[in-house]
Coordinates of C-alpha atoms in Angstrom, one line a residue:
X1 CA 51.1 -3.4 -2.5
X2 CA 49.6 -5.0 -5.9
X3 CA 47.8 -7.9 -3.6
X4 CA 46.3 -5.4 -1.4
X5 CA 44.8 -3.4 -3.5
X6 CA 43.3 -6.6 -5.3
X7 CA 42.2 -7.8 -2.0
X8 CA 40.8 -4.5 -0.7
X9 CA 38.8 -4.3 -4.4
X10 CA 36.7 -7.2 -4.3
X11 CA 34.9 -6.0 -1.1
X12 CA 34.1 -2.7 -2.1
X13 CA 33.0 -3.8 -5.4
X14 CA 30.6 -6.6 -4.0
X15 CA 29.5 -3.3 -1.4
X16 CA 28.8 -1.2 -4.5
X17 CA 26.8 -3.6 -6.2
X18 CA 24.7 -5.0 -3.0
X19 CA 23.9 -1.3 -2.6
X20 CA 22.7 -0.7 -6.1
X21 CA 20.5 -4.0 -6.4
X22 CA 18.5 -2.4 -3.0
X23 CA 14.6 -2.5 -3.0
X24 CA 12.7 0.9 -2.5
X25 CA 11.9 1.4 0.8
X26 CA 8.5 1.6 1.7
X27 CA 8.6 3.1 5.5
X28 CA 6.8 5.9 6.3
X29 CA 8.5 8.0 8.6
X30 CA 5.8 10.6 9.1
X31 CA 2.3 9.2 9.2
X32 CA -1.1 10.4 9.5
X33 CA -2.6 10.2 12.4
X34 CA -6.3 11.8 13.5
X35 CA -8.8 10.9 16.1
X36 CA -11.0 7.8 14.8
X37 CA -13.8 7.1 17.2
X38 CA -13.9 3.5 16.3
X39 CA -10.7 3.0 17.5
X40 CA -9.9 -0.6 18.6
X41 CA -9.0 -1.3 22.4
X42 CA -5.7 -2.8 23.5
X43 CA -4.7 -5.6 21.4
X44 CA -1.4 -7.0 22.1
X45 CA -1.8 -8.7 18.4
X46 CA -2.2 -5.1 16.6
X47 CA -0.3 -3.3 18.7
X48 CA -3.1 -0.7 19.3
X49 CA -3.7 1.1 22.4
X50 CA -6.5 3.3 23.3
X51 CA -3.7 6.2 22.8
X52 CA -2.9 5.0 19.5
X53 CA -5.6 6.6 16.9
X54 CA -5.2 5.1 13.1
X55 CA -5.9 7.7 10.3
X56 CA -8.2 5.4 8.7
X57 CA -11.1 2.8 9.4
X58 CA -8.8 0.0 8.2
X59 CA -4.7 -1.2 8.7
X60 CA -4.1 -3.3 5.9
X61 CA -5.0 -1.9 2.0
X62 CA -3.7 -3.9 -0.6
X63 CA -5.6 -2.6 -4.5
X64 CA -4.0 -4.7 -7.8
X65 CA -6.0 -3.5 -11.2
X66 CA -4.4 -4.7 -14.2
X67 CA -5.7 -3.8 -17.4
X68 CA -4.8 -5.2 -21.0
X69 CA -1.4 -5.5 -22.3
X70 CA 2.2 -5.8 -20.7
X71 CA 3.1 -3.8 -17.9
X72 CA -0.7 -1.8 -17.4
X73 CA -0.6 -2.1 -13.4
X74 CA -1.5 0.2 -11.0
X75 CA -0.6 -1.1 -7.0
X76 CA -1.2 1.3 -4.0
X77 CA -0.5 -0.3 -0.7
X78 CA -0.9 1.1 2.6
X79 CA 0.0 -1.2 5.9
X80 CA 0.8 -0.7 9.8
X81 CA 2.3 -2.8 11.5
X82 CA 1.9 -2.0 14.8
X83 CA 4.0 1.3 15.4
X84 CA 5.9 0.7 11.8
X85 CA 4.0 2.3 8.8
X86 CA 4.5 1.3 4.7
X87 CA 2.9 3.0 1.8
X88 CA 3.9 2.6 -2.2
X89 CA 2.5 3.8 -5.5
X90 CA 3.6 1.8 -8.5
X91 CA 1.9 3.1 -11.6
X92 CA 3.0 1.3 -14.6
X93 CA 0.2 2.9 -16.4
X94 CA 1.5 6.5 -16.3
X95 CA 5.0 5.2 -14.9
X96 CA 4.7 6.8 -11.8
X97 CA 5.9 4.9 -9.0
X98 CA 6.9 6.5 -4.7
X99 CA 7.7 4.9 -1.6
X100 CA 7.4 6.2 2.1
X101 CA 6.4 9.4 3.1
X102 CA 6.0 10.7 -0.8
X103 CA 3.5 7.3 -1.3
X104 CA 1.6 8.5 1.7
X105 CA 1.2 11.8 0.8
X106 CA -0.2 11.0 -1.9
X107 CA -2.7 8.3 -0.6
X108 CA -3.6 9.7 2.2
X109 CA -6.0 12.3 0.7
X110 CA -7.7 9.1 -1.2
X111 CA -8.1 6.8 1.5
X112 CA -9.7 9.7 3.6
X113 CA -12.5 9.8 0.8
X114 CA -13.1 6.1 1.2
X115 CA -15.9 5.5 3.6
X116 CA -16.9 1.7 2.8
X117 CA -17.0 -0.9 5.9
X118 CA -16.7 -4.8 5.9
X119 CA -20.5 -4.6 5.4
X120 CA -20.3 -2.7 2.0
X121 CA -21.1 -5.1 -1.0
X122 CA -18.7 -5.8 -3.2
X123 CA -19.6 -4.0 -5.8
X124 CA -20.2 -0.8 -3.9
X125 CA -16.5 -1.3 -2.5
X126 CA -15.1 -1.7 -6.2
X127 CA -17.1 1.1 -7.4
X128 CA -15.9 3.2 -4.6
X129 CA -12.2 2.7 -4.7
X130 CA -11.9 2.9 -8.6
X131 CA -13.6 6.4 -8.3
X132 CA -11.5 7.5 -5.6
X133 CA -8.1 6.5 -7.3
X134 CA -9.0 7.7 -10.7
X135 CA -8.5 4.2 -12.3
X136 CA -10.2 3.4 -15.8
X137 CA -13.6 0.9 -15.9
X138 CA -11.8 -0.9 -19.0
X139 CA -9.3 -3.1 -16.2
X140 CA -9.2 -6.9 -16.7
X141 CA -9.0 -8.0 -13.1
X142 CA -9.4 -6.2 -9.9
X143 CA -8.0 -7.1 -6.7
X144 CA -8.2 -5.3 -2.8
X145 CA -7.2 -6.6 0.3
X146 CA -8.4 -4.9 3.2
X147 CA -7.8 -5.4 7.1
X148 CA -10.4 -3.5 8.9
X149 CA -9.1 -1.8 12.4
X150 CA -11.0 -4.6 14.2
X151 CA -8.7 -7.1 12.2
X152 CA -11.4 -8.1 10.1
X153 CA -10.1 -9.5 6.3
X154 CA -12.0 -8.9 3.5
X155 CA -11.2 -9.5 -0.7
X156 CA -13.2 -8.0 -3.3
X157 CA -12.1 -9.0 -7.0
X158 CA -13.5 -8.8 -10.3
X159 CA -12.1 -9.9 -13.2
X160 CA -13.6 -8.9 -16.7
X161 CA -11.2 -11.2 -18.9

């Protein structure tokens, strides 16, 4: 009896501690979605169809601004992946941090106020986006990845170091 408990206990203690050591998950269950008349045609690659309407003018938005001392971050990503959607907040400045649908919720009325294209200077693009999410000037580098609906990449940084 002694044996099987012991055997039976190692499992379910390795279970319990795989499951605590889990990363947030950053799928949106729910997203936006609104008629964009820029809207890409079929693309196999994208996974966009001429049904398929994406709530912004751009799939992939990656913004890094880190500003001086340990731990002064502030990360907002919003990515699809063909029918899959991820958002995340992670706020080290005011220790706020959301995943999924929360993370969406909240970005989604920012990105809608962004109205920059791949043709926007750099600085107009920085000026823009730090407006929008309410970050400080003060940051020491800034860095945004965006993928434009027409899978165009663009990377604006600044660093003030």
């Amino acid at each position: 009896m002694r044996r099987s408990i012991k055997i039976l206990s190692v499992p379910f203690a390795a279970m319990l501690v795989l499951a605590g050591c889990g990363e947030e998950n950053d799928e949106v269950k729910n997203p936006p979605v609104q008629e964009n008349e820029n809207q890409a045609e079929n693309n196999p690659e994208t996974g966009t169809d001429n049904n398929e309407k994406l709530p912004f003018t751009y799939k992939d938005f990656q913004l890094e601004v880190d500003y001086t001392g340990n731990d002064n971050e502030y990360e907002a990503e919003y990515d699809t992946m063909g029918a899959q959607t991820e958002a995340s907040i992670e706020d080290k400045l005011n220790k706020h941090e959301v995943h999924g649908d929360e993370a969406m919720k909240e970005l989604t009325p920012i990105l809608e106020k962004l109205t920059f294209t791949k043709d926007s200077t750099d600085e107009e693009v920085i000026q823009e986006v730090t407006k929008a999410f309410n970050l400080k000037d003060d940051y020491q580098e800034f860095d945004l990845e965006v993928v434009f609906e027409d899978s165009t990449k663009k990377e604006y940084k600044m660093n003030n170091k």
